[in-house]
């Protein structure tokens, strides 16, 4: 019964050690060597030159639209100034939106970094648990094969076989004595 319990415990520990080590179900895994693997996309920073180019393009587009609407007469200086202010306001609004988006991305990135740190700690904990399970498995296998207190499984098995053989011989002797006694009584 004790041997069976050890075998069941060894099977359970081996099954736990052979697990993948997936943490949180988010594609984060712990490899055989304890390495944590995860792909992180880092957003690009907004380029001031790109923002200036966007503003210039918007301003040019507004001019074209206004010329098309004004017809052949063209635009007055006042109208052009108003268009320029509108374009600048629109460019500032676009820049504000882009900066807000960049702040959101930075916040998400910080959150992901915190999650990765947490995942790293979790991976370390999983690795330590696997190590402990492997050690326990090795100890249990050692106990079964060597039998710390009783001289090993092989030794215990030999002792039991020898004891069984002696008991069978004793039983055979008793039967022979009983038969001899019966034969003597029958005479």
PDB file of C-alpha atoms in Angstrom, residues 55-182:
ATOM      1  CA  UNK A  55      -0.145  71.604 -40.251  1.00  0.00           C
ATOM      2  CA  UNK A  56       1.318  72.873 -43.537  1.00  0.00           C
ATOM      3  CA  UNK A  57      -0.632  70.273 -45.524  1.00  0.00           C
ATOM      4  CA  UNK A  58      -3.869  71.205 -43.769  1.00  0.00           C
ATOM      5  CA  UNK A  59      -3.246  74.883 -44.408  1.00  0.00           C
ATOM      6  CA  UNK A  60      -2.568  74.213 -48.093  1.00  0.00           C
ATOM      7  CA  UNK A  61      -5.693  72.103 -48.352  1.00  0.00           C
ATOM      8  CA  UNK A  62      -7.761  74.878 -46.735  1.00  0.00           C
ATOM      9  CA  UNK A  63      -6.365  77.412 -49.220  1.00  0.00           C
ATOM     10  CA  UNK A  64      -7.279  75.186 -52.148  1.00  0.00           C
ATOM     11  CA  UNK A  65     -10.794  74.685 -50.788  1.00  0.00           C
ATOM     12  CA  UNK A  66     -11.271  78.401 -50.241  1.00  0.00           C
ATOM     13  CA  UNK A  67     -10.017  79.281 -53.724  1.00  0.00           C
ATOM     14  CA  UNK A  68     -12.390  76.730 -55.189  1.00  0.00           C
ATOM     15  CA  UNK A  69     -15.307  78.206 -53.204  1.00  0.00           C
ATOM     16  CA  UNK A  70     -14.391  81.855 -53.837  1.00  0.00           C
ATOM     17  CA  UNK A  71     -14.298  81.432 -57.548  1.00  0.00           C
ATOM     18  CA  UNK A  72     -12.209  83.457 -59.987  1.00  0.00           C
ATOM     19  CA  UNK A  73     -12.250  86.628 -57.893  1.00  0.00           C
ATOM     20  CA  UNK A  74      -9.878  85.123 -55.275  1.00  0.00           C
ATOM     21  CA  UNK A  75      -9.658  85.829 -51.558  1.00  0.00           C
ATOM     22  CA  UNK A  76      -9.171  89.016 -49.702  1.00  0.00           C
ATOM     23  CA  UNK A  77      -6.283  89.459 -47.278  1.00  0.00           C
ATOM     24  CA  UNK A  78      -8.756  89.298 -44.394  1.00  0.00           C
ATOM     25  CA  UNK A  79     -10.161  85.987 -45.600  1.00  0.00           C
ATOM     26  CA  UNK A  80      -6.672  84.567 -46.007  1.00  0.00           C
ATOM     27  CA  UNK A  81      -5.794  85.640 -42.469  1.00  0.00           C
ATOM     28  CA  UNK A  82      -8.972  83.991 -41.150  1.00  0.00           C
ATOM     29  CA  UNK A  83      -8.104  80.810 -43.042  1.00  0.00           C
ATOM     30  CA  UNK A  84      -4.603  80.863 -41.561  1.00  0.00           C
ATOM     31  CA  UNK A  85      -6.002  81.227 -38.019  1.00  0.00           C
ATOM     32  CA  UNK A  86      -8.508  78.431 -38.636  1.00  0.00           C
ATOM     33  CA  UNK A  87      -5.754  76.202 -39.967  1.00  0.00           C
ATOM     34  CA  UNK A  88      -3.548  76.966 -36.958  1.00  0.00           C
ATOM     35  CA  UNK A  89      -6.410  76.235 -34.556  1.00  0.00           C
ATOM     36  CA  UNK A  90      -7.149  73.001 -36.373  1.00  0.00           C
ATOM     37  CA  UNK A  91      -3.450  72.079 -36.282  1.00  0.00           C
ATOM     38  CA  UNK A  92      -3.293  72.855 -32.531  1.00  0.00           C
ATOM     39  CA  UNK A  93      -6.384  70.720 -31.962  1.00  0.00           C
ATOM     40  CA  UNK A  94      -4.841  67.851 -33.940  1.00  0.00           C
ATOM     41  CA  UNK A  95      -1.602  68.228 -31.972  1.00  0.00           C
ATOM     42  CA  UNK A  96      -3.543  68.203 -28.675  1.00  0.00           C
ATOM     43  CA  UNK A  97      -5.371  65.024 -29.771  1.00  0.00           C
ATOM     44  CA  UNK A  98      -2.078  63.420 -30.813  1.00  0.00           C
ATOM     45  CA  UNK A  99      -0.501  64.323 -27.463  1.00  0.00           C
ATOM     46  CA  UNK A 100      -3.512  62.867 -25.623  1.00  0.00           C
ATOM     47  CA  UNK A 101      -3.173  59.684 -27.652  1.00  0.00           C
ATOM     48  CA  UNK A 102       0.536  59.588 -26.885  1.00  0.00           C
ATOM     49  CA  UNK A 103      -0.251  59.992 -23.158  1.00  0.00           C
ATOM     50  CA  UNK A 104      -2.731  57.102 -23.388  1.00  0.00           C
ATOM     51  CA  UNK A 105      -0.132  54.965 -25.118  1.00  0.00           C
ATOM     52  CA  UNK A 106       2.467  55.841 -22.463  1.00  0.00           C
ATOM     53  CA  UNK A 107      -0.046  54.913 -19.754  1.00  0.00           C
ATOM     54  CA  UNK A 108      -0.775  51.577 -21.456  1.00  0.00           C
ATOM     55  CA  UNK A 109       2.937  50.945 -21.833  1.00  0.00           C
ATOM     56  CA  UNK A 110       3.515  51.638 -18.130  1.00  0.00           C
ATOM     57  CA  UNK A 111       0.660  49.266 -17.301  1.00  0.00           C
ATOM     58  CA  UNK A 112       2.172  46.590 -19.551  1.00  0.00           C
ATOM     59  CA  UNK A 113       5.573  47.052 -17.904  1.00  0.00           C
ATOM     60  CA  UNK A 114       3.953  46.643 -14.482  1.00  0.00           C
ATOM     61  CA  UNK A 115       2.191  43.507 -15.719  1.00  0.00           C
ATOM     62  CA  UNK A 116       5.474  42.170 -17.084  1.00  0.00           C
ATOM     63  CA  UNK A 117       7.156  42.792 -13.743  1.00  0.00           C
ATOM     64  CA  UNK A 118       4.286  40.973 -12.049  1.00  0.00           C
ATOM     65  CA  UNK A 119       4.522  38.205 -14.649  1.00  0.00           C
ATOM     66  CA  UNK A 120       8.263  37.962 -14.035  1.00  0.00           C
ATOM     67  CA  UNK A 121       7.589  37.501 -10.335  1.00  0.00           C
ATOM     68  CA  UNK A 122       4.908  34.918 -11.140  1.00  0.00           C
ATOM     69  CA  UNK A 123       7.287  33.127 -13.506  1.00  0.00           C
ATOM     70  CA  UNK A 124       9.947  33.054 -10.775  1.00  0.00           C
ATOM     71  CA  UNK A 125       7.386  31.613  -8.344  1.00  0.00           C
ATOM     72  CA  UNK A 126       6.359  28.949 -10.916  1.00  0.00           C
ATOM     73  CA  UNK A 127      10.025  28.097 -11.569  1.00  0.00           C
ATOM     74  CA  UNK A 128      10.663  27.764  -7.820  1.00  0.00           C
ATOM     75  CA  UNK A 129       7.604  25.520  -7.433  1.00  0.00           C
ATOM     76  CA  UNK A 130       8.783  23.318 -10.316  1.00  0.00           C
ATOM     77  CA  UNK A 131      12.210  23.112  -8.733  1.00  0.00           C
ATOM     78  CA  UNK A 132      10.676  22.104  -5.383  1.00  0.00           C
ATOM     79  CA  UNK A 133       8.489  19.486  -7.092  1.00  0.00           C
ATOM     80  CA  UNK A 134      11.478  18.062  -8.938  1.00  0.00           C
ATOM     81  CA  UNK A 135      13.422  17.849  -5.682  1.00  0.00           C
ATOM     82  CA  UNK A 136      10.502  16.154  -3.906  1.00  0.00           C
ATOM     83  CA  UNK A 137      10.115  13.716  -6.800  1.00  0.00           C
ATOM     84  CA  UNK A 138      13.807  12.854  -6.675  1.00  0.00           C
ATOM     85  CA  UNK A 139      13.613  12.276  -2.914  1.00  0.00           C
ATOM     86  CA  UNK A 140      10.571  10.030  -3.246  1.00  0.00           C
ATOM     87  CA  UNK A 141      12.176   7.998  -6.024  1.00  0.00           C
ATOM     88  CA  UNK A 142      15.277   7.697  -3.869  1.00  0.00           C
ATOM     89  CA  UNK A 143      13.188   6.482  -0.926  1.00  0.00           C
ATOM     90  CA  UNK A 144      11.567   3.837  -3.062  1.00  0.00           C
ATOM     91  CA  UNK A 145      14.811   2.601  -4.572  1.00  0.00           C
ATOM     92  CA  UNK A 146      16.985   2.890  -1.483  1.00  0.00           C
ATOM     93  CA  UNK A 147      14.405   2.817   1.317  1.00  0.00           C
ATOM     94  CA  UNK A 148      16.307   5.078   3.704  1.00  0.00           C
ATOM     95  CA  UNK A 149      15.351   3.257   6.945  1.00  0.00           C
ATOM     96  CA  UNK A 150      14.966  -0.306   5.641  1.00  0.00           C
ATOM     97  CA  UNK A 151      17.881  -0.780   3.285  1.00  0.00           C
ATOM     98  CA  UNK A 152      16.202  -0.201  -0.069  1.00  0.00           C
ATOM     99  CA  UNK A 153      13.318  -1.638  -2.022  1.00  0.00           C
ATOM    100  CA  UNK A 154      15.399  -4.495  -3.355  1.00  0.00           C
ATOM    101  CA  UNK A 155      16.551  -5.432   0.137  1.00  0.00           C
ATOM    102  CA  UNK A 156      13.012  -5.282   1.538  1.00  0.00           C
ATOM    103  CA  UNK A 157      11.738  -7.406  -1.353  1.00  0.00           C
ATOM    104  CA  UNK A 158      14.434 -10.039  -0.764  1.00  0.00           C
ATOM    105  CA  UNK A 159      13.667 -10.122   2.963  1.00  0.00           C
ATOM    106  CA  UNK A 160       9.957 -10.600   2.268  1.00  0.00           C
ATOM    107  CA  UNK A 161      10.648 -13.371  -0.249  1.00  0.00           C
ATOM    108  CA  UNK A 162      12.978 -15.116   2.227  1.00  0.00           C
ATOM    109  CA  UNK A 163      10.399 -14.796   5.016  1.00  0.00           C
ATOM    110  CA  UNK A 164       7.699 -16.189   2.713  1.00  0.00           C
ATOM    111  CA  UNK A 165       9.943 -19.127   1.731  1.00  0.00           C
ATOM    112  CA  UNK A 166      10.656 -19.897   5.421  1.00  0.00           C
ATOM    113  CA  UNK A 167       6.962 -19.824   6.270  1.00  0.00           C
ATOM    114  CA  UNK A 168       6.161 -22.117   3.337  1.00  0.00           C
ATOM    115  CA  UNK A 169       8.866 -24.558   4.516  1.00  0.00           C
ATOM    116  CA  UNK A 170       7.463 -24.424   8.078  1.00  0.00           C
ATOM    117  CA  UNK A 171       3.954 -25.044   6.769  1.00  0.00           C
ATOM    118  CA  UNK A 172       5.207 -27.971   4.681  1.00  0.00           C
ATOM    119  CA  UNK A 173       6.986 -29.438   7.742  1.00  0.00           C
ATOM    120  CA  UNK A 174       3.832 -29.149   9.813  1.00  0.00           C
ATOM    121  CA  UNK A 175       1.781 -30.875   7.123  1.00  0.00           C
ATOM    122  CA  UNK A 176       4.332 -33.650   6.909  1.00  0.00           C
ATOM    123  CA  UNK A 177       4.264 -34.024  10.740  1.00  0.00           C
ATOM    124  CA  UNK A 178       0.448 -34.072  10.753  1.00  0.00           C
ATOM    125  CA  UNK A 179       0.334 -36.721   8.031  1.00  0.00           C
ATOM    126  CA  UNK A 180       2.923 -38.786   9.864  1.00  0.00           C
ATOM    127  CA  UNK A 181       0.869 -38.415  13.053  1.00  0.00           C
ATOM    128  CA  UNK A 182      -2.306 -39.457  11.226  1.00  0.00           C
TER     129      UNK A 182
END
